[in-house]
Short mmCIF file of C-alpha atoms in Angstrom, two decimals:
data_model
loop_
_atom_site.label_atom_id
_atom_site.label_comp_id
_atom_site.label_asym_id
_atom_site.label_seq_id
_atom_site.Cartn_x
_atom_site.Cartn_y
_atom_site.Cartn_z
CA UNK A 1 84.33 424.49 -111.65
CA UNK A 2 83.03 426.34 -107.86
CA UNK A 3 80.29 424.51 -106.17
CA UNK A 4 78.35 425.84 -102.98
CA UNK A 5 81.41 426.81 -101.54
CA UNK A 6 83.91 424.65 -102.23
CA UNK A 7 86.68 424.44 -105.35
CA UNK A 8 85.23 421.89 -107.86
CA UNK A 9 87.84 420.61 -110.56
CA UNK A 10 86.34 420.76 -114.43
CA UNK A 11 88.08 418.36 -116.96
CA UNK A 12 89.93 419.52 -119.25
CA UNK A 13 89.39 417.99 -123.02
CA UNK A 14 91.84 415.60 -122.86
CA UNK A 15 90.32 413.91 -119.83
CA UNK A 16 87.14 413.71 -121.51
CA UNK A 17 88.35 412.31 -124.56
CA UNK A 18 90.04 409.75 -122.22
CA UNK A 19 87.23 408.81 -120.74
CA UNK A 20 85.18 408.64 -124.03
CA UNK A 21 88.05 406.53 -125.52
CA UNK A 22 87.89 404.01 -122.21
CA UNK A 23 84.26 403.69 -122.74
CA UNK A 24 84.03 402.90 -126.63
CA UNK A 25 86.86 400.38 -125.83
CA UNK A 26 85.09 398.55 -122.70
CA UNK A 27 81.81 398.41 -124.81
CA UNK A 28 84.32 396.77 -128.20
CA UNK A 29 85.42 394.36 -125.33
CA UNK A 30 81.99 393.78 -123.91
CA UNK A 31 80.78 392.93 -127.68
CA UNK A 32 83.49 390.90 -128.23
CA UNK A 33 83.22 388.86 -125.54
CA UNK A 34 79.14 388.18 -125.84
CA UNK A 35 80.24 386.99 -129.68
CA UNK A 36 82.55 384.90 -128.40
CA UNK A 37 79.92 383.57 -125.72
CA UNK A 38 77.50 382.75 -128.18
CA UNK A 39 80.54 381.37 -130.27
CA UNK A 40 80.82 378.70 -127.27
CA UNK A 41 77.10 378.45 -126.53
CA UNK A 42 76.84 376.82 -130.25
CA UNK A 43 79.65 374.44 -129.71
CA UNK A 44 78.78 373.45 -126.19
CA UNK A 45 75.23 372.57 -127.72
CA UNK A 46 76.54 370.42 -130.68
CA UNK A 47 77.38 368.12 -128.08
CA UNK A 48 74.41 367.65 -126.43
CA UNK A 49 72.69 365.70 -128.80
CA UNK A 50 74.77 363.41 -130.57
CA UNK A 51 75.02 361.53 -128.11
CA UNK A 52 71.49 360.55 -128.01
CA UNK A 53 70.64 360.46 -131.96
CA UNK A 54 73.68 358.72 -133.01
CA UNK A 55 72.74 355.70 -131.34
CA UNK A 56 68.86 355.09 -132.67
CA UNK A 57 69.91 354.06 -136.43
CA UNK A 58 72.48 351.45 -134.99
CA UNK A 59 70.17 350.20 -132.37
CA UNK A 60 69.21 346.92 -135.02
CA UNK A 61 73.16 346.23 -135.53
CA UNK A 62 74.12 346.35 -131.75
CA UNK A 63 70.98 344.33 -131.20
CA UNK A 64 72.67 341.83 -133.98
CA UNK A 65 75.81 341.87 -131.94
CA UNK A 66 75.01 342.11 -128.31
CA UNK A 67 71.90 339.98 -128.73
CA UNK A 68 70.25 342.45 -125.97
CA UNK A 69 66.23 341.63 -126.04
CA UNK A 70 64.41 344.57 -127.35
CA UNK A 71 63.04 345.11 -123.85
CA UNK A 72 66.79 345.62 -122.94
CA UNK A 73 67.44 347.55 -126.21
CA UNK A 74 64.38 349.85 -124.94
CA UNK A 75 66.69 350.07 -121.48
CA UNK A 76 69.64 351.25 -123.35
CA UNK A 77 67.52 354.26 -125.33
CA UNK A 78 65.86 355.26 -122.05
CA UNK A 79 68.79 355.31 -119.59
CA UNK A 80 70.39 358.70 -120.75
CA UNK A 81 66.68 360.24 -120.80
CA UNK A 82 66.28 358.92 -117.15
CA UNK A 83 69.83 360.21 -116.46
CA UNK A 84 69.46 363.73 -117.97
CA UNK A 85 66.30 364.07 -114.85
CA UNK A 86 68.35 362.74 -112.47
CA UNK A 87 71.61 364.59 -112.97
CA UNK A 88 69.72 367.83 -113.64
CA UNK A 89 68.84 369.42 -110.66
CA UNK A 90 72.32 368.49 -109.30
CA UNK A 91 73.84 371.26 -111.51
CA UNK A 92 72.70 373.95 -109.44
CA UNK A 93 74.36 372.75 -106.24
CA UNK A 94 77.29 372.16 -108.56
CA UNK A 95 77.55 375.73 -109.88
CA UNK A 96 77.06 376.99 -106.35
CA UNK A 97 80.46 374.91 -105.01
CA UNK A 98 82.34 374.70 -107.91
CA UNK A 99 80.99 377.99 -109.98
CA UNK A 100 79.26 377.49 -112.78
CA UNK A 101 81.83 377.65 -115.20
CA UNK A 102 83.79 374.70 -114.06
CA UNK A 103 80.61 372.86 -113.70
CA UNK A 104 80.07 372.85 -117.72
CA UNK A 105 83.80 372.31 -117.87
CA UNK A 106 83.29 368.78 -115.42
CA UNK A 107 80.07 367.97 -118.05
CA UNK A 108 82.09 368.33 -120.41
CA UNK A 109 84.60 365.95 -119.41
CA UNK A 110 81.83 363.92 -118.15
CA UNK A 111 80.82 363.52 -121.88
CA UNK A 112 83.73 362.88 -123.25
CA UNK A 113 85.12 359.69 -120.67
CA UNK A 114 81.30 358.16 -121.23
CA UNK A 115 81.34 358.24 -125.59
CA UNK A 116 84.55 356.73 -125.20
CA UNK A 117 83.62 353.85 -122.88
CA UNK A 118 80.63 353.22 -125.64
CA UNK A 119 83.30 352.34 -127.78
CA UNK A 120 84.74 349.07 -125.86
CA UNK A 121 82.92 346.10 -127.14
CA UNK A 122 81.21 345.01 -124.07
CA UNK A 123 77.71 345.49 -123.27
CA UNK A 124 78.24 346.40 -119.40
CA UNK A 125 80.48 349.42 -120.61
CA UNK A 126 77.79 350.52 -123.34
CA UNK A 127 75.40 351.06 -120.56
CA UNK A 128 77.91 352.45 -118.39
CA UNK A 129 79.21 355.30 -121.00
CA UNK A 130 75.57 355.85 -121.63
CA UNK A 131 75.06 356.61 -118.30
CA UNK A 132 77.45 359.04 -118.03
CA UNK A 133 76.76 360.97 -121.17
CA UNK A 134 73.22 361.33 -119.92
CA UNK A 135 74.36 362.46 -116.40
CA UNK A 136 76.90 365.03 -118.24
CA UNK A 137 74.07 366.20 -120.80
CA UNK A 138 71.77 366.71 -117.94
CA UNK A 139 73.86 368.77 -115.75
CA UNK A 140 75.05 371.06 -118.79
CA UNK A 141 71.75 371.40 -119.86
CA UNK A 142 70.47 372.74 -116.92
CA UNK A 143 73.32 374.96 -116.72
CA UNK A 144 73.13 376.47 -120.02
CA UNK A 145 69.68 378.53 -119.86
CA UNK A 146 70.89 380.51 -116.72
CA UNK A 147 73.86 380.83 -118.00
CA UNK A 148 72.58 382.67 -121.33
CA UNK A 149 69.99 384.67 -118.90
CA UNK A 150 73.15 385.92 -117.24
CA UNK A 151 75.39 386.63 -120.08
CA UNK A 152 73.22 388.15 -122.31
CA UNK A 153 70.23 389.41 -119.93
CA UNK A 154 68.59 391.52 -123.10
CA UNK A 155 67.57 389.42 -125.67
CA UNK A 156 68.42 386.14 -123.52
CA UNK A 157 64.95 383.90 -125.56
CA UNK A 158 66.32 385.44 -128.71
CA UNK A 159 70.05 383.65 -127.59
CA UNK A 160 68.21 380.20 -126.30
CA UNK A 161 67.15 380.23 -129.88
CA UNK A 162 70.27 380.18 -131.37
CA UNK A 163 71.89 377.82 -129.16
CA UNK A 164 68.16 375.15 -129.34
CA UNK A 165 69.44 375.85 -133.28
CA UNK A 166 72.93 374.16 -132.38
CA UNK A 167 71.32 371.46 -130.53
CA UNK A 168 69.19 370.59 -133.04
CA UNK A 169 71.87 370.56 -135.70
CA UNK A 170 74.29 368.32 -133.31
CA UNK A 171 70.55 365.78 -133.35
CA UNK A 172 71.11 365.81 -137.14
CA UNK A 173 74.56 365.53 -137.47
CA UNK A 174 74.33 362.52 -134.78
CA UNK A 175 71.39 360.86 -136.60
CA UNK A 176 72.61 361.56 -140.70
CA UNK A 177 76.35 360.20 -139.86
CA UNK A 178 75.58 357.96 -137.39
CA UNK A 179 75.59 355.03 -140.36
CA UNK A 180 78.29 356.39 -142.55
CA UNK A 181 80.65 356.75 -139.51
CA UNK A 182 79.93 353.45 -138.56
CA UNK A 183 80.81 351.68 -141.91
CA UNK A 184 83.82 354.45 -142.07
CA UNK A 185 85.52 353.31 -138.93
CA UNK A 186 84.31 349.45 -139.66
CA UNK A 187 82.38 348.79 -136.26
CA UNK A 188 79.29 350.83 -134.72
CA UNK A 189 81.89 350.91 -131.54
CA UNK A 190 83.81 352.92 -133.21
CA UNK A 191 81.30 355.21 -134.69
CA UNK A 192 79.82 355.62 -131.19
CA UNK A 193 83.25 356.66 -129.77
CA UNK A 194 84.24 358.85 -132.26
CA UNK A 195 81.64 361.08 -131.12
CA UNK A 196 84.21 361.99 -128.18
CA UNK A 197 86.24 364.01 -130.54
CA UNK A 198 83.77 366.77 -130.62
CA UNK A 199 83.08 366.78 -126.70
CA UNK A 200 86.79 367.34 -126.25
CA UNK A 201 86.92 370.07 -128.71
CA UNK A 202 83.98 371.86 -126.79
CA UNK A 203 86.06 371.03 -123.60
CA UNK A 204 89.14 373.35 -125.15
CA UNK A 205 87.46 376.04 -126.42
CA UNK A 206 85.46 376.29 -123.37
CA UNK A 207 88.50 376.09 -120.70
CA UNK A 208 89.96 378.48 -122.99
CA UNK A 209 87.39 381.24 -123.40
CA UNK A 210 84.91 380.86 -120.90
CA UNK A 211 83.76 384.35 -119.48
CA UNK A 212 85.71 384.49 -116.42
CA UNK A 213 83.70 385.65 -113.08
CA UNK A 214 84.74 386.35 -109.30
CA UNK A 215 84.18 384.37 -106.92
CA UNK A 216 80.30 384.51 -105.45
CA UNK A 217 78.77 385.48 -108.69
CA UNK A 218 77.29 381.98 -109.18
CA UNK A 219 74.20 380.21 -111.07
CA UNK A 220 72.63 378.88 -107.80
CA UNK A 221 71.48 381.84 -105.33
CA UNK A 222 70.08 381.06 -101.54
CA UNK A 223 66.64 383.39 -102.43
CA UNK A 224 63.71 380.87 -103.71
CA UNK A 225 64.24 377.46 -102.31
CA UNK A 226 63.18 374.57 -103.96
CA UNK A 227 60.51 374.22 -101.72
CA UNK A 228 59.22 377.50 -102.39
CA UNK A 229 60.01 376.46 -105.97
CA UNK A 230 57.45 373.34 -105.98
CA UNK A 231 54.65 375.70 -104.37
CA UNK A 232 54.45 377.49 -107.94
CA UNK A 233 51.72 376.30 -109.62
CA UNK A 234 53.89 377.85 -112.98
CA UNK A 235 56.79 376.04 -111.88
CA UNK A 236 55.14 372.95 -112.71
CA UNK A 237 53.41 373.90 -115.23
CA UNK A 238 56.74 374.60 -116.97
CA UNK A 239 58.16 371.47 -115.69
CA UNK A 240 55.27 369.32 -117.14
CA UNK A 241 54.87 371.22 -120.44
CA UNK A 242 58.85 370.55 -120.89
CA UNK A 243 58.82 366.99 -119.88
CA UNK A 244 55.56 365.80 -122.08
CA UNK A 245 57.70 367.09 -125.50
CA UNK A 246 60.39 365.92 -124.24
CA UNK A 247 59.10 362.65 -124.59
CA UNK A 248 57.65 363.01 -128.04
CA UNK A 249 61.76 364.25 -128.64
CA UNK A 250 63.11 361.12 -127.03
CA UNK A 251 60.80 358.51 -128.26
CA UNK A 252 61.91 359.90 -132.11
CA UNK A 253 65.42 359.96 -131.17
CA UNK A 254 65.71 356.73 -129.78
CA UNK A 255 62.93 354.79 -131.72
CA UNK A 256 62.12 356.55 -135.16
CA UNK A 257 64.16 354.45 -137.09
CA UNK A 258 62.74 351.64 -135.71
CA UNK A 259 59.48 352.58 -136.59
CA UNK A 260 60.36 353.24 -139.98
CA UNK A 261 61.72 350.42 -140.56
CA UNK A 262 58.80 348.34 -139.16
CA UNK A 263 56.43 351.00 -141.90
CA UNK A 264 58.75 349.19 -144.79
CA UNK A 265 61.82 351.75 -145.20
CA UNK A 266 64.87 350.58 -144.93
CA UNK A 267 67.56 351.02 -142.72
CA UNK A 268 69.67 353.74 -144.58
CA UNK A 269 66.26 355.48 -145.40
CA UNK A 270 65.53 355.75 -142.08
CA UNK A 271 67.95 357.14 -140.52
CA UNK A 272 68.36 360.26 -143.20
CA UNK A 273 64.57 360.61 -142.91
CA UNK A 274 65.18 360.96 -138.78
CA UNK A 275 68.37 362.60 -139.92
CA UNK A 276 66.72 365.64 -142.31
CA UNK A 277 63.68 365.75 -139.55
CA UNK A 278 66.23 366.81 -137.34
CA UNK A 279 67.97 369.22 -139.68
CA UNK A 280 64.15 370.53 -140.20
CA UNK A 281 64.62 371.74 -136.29
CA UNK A 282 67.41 374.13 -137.20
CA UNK A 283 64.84 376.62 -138.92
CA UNK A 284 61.86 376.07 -136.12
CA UNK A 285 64.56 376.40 -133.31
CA UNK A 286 65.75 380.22 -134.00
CA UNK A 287 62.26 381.33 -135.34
CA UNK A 288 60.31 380.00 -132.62
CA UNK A 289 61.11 382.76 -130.33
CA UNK A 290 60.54 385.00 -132.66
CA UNK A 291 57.13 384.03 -133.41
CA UNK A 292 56.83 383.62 -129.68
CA UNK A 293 57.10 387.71 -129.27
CA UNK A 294 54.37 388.55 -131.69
CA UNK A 295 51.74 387.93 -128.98
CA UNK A 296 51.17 388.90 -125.76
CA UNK A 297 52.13 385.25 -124.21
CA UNK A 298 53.30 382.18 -126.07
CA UNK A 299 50.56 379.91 -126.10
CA UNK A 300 49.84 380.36 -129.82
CA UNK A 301 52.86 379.58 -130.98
CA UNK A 302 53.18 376.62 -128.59
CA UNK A 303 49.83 375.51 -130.00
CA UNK A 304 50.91 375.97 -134.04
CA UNK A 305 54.73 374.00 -133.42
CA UNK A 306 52.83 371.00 -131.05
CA UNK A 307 49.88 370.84 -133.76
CA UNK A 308 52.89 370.05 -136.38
CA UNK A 309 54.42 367.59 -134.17
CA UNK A 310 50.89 365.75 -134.33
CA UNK A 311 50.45 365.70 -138.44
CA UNK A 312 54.17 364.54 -139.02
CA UNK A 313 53.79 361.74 -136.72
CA UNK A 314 50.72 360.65 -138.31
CA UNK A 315 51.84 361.21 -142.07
CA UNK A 316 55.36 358.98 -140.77
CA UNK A 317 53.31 355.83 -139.13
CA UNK A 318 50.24 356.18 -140.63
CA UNK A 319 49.61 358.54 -143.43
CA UNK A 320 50.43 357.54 -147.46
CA UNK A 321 53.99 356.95 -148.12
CA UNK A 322 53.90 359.71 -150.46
CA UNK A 323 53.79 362.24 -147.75
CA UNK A 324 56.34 360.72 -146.35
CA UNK A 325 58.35 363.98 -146.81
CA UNK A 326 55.70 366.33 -146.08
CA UNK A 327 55.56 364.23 -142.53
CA UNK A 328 59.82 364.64 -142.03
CA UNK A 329 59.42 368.34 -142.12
CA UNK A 330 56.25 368.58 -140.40
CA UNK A 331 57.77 366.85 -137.35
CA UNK A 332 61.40 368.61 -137.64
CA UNK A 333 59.43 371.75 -137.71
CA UNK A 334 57.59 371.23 -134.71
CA UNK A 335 59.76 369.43 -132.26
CA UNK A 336 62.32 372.39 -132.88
CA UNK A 337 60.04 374.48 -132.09
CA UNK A 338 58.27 373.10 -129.01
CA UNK A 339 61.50 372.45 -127.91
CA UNK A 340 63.36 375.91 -127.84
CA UNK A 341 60.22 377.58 -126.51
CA UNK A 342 59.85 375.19 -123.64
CA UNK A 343 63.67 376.62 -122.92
CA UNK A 344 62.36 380.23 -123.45
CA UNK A 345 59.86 379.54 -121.21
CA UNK A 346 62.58 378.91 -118.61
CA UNK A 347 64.30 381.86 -119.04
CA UNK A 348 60.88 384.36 -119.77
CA UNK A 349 58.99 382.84 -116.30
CA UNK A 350 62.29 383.51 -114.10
CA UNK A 351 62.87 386.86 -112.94
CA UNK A 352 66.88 386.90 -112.67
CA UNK A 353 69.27 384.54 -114.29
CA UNK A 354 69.84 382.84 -110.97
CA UNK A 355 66.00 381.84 -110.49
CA UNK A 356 66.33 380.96 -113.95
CA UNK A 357 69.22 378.12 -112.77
CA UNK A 358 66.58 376.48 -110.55
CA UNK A 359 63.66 376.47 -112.83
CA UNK A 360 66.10 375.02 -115.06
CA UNK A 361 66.75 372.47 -112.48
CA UNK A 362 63.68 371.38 -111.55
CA UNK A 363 62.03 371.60 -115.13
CA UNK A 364 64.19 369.98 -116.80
CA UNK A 365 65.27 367.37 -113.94
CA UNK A 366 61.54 366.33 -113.04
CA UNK A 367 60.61 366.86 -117.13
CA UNK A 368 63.49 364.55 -118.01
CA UNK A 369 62.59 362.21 -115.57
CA UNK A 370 59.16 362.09 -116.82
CA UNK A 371 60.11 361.92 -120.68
CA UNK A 372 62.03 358.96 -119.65
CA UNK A 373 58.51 357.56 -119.64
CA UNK A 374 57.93 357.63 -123.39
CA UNK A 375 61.27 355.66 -124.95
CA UNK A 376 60.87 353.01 -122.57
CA UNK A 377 56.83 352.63 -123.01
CA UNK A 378 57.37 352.08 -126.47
CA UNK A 379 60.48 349.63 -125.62
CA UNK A 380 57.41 347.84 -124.05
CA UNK A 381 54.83 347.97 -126.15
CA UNK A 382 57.15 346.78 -129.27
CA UNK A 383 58.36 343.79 -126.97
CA UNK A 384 54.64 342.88 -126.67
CA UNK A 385 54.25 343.39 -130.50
CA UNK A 386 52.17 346.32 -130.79
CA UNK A 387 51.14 347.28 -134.33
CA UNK A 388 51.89 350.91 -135.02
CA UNK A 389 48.49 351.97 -135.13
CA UNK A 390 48.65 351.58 -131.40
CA UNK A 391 52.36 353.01 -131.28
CA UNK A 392 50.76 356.70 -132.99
CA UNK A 393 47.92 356.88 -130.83
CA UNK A 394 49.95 356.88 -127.57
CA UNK A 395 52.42 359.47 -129.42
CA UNK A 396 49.22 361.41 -130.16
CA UNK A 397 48.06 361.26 -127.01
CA UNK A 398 51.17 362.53 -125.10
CA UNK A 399 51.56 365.58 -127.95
CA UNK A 400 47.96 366.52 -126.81
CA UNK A 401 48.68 366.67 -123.31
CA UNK A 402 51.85 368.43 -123.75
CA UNK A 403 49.28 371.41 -125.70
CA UNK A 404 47.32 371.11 -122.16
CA UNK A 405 49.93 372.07 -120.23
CA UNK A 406 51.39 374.89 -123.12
CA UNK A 407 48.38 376.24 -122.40
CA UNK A 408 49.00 376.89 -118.60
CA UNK A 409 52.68 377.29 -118.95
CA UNK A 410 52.24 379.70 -121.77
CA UNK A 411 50.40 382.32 -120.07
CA UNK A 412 52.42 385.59 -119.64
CA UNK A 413 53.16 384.94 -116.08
CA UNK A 414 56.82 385.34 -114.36
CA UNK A 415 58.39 383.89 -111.01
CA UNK A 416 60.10 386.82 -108.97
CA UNK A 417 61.63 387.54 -105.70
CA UNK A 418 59.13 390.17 -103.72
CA UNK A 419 60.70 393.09 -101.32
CA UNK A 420 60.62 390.51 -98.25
CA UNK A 421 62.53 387.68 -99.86
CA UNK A 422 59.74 385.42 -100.71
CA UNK A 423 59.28 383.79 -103.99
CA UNK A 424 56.14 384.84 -105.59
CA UNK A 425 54.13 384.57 -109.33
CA UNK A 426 53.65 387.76 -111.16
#
């Protein structure tokens, strides 16, 4: 081919096809590998739950055999919440040094070393493993939303509901075998430990597949400080909407049982009930973003899943035991659902996956933090023998301020970088 005077070269067929061929196989390899990232996605979030719901239906047995006070008991179901604040906004710094992929790799390991150490029979150690499980949970957890916002950049809330989905079904898997295991293995030590397996398997197949990047392309990015961060009003909006159901999630993980028990089920019957709520999350979890899309911002559907969080807490403490049921899915349906749309919310109000990693950070580091709140406040007011009346209308109370803050967070609103470098809300 001649161009304005010089000699142009024209392909011949065979170079095309070439080409062609090159590109249908790079877009095969491309779709293979996002498969096999959301392959990983779902077994990294199995494991971040367990952890925490495998250790409310034992809570009356290791009370039994520890002879912790209920205040301390209360300690023991807050400490990972408080730990999953704490450890959260580390993960950024993390992923900057270390890259993000060998970041989840050290959680990973993190949680595996601490659900082993819950399995030596002393009570120092099952505070110390907790610990660490909630560190390792908080820094993958903050990880994982930028992580999906980078991988899969279109359709990245339709992907945090698939892997809220796996998170949810790890809560039910923790909560529904947590008793079986435990009579299985012949100690709740044991139960608690075996829990490691899993982690370790995560740890494989991670190490193993992991998308591989070069060096530089990290989570954590120098644009948008955290100061500039905490000067967007949305920021903590998002932070504050996460953190309030987060507490409503952590109270029922790490008290429910108890609660049910203290309505008249037993112990068995309460932790399946806790264990199908949780199960009930699956469905919420991967349609909540979905119902999320059909408006123009996601406050009604924040609204609709928080609204079902209130009427299955009442129907559980309060309501006829007949509904009992009717209250299970009620509350599985909405704490699914708040809870993957307060991650979508992450990933819709950044503007690039790395903005997402420090709204991750800070929402769910100073949410966590906050949610630690609610585990321990009822720790407290059931060591001061609070009747459950009182016990619902605190939970009722914190589900109505979390629909305050939906309300602001929800609002079609997005943080971005502007032309000079300065974080702004658009």
């Amino acid at each position: 081919m001649v161009g304005n005077g010089g000699v142009g070269v024209s392909m011949t067929d065979a170079e095309k096809l070439r080409i062609q061929a090159l590109r249908v196989d790079q877009g095969r390899k491309e779709n293979r590998g996002r498969w096999v990232f959301i392959g990983l996605m779902v077994l990294v979030g199995l494991n971040l739950r367990p952890a925490l719901s495998s250790l409310a239906p034992l809570l009356t047995r290791i009370q039994q055999d520890t002879g912790l006070s209920a205040l301390a008991i209360g300690a023991l179901t807050t400490l990972p919440v408080l730990c999953l604040g704490l450890f959260a906004p580390i993960a950024p710094w993390l992923a900057k040094h270390l890259g993000a992929e060998r970041t989840l790799s050290f959680a990973l390991l993190l949680l595996a070393v601490g659900l082993l150490l819950r399995g030596v029979p002393l009570s120092p150690l099952l505070f110390a493993g907790t610990l660490l499980v909630g560190a390792a949970i908080g820094i993958a957890g903050a990880l994982l939303p930028a992580l999906v916002k980078r991988e899969m950049a279109v359709g990245a809330d339709l992907m945090t509901g698939v892997y809220t989905m796996a998170l949810c079904l790890g809560g039910a898997l923790g909560a529904g075998l947590s008793i079986p295991l435990t009579d299985a293995l012949g100690g709740w030590q044991l139960g608690l430990a075996s829990w490691s397996l899993l982690a370790m398997l995560a740890l494989v197949g991670w190490q193993t597949l992991m998308p591989r990047r070069t060096v530089g392309v990290t989570v954590a990015d120098t644009a948008g400080s955290m100061r500039a961060l905490l000067s967007q009003p949305l920021a903590w909006q998002v932070m504050l909407m996460m953190g309030s159901q987060s507490s409503l999630a952590y109270i029922v993980f790490g008290w429910l049982p108890t609660l049910l028990v203290a309505r008249g089920y037993s112990e068995a019957d309460a932790g399946w009930m806790m264990g199908a709520s949780v199960m009930c999350q699956l469905l919420s979890a991967l349609l909540a973003p979905w119902l999320a899309r059909l408006g123009r911002d996601q406050r009604p559907a924040l609204l609709v899943v928080l609204g079902c969080i209130a009427a299955g807490i009442w129907l559980l403490l309060l309501g006829p035991m007949e509904w009992r049921w009717a209250g299970v899915v009620l509350l599985g349906l909405g704490q699914g659902g708040s809870f993957s749309l307060a991650l979508t919310l992450i990933v819709l109000r950044s503007g690039t996956s790395r903005l997402a990693g420090k709204l991750s950070g800070l929402s769910q580091g100073g949410g966590y933090t906050l949610a630690a709140l609610g585990p321990l406040g009822v720790g407290v007011m059931l060591h001061f023998e609070a009747g459950l009346g009182r016990i619902t209308f605190v939970l009722l109370l914190i589900t109505a301020v979390a629909a305050g803050f939906a309300c602001l967070a929800g609002r079609n609103h997005r943080l971005e970088i502007d032309d000079t470098g300065h974080l702004v809300t658009r």
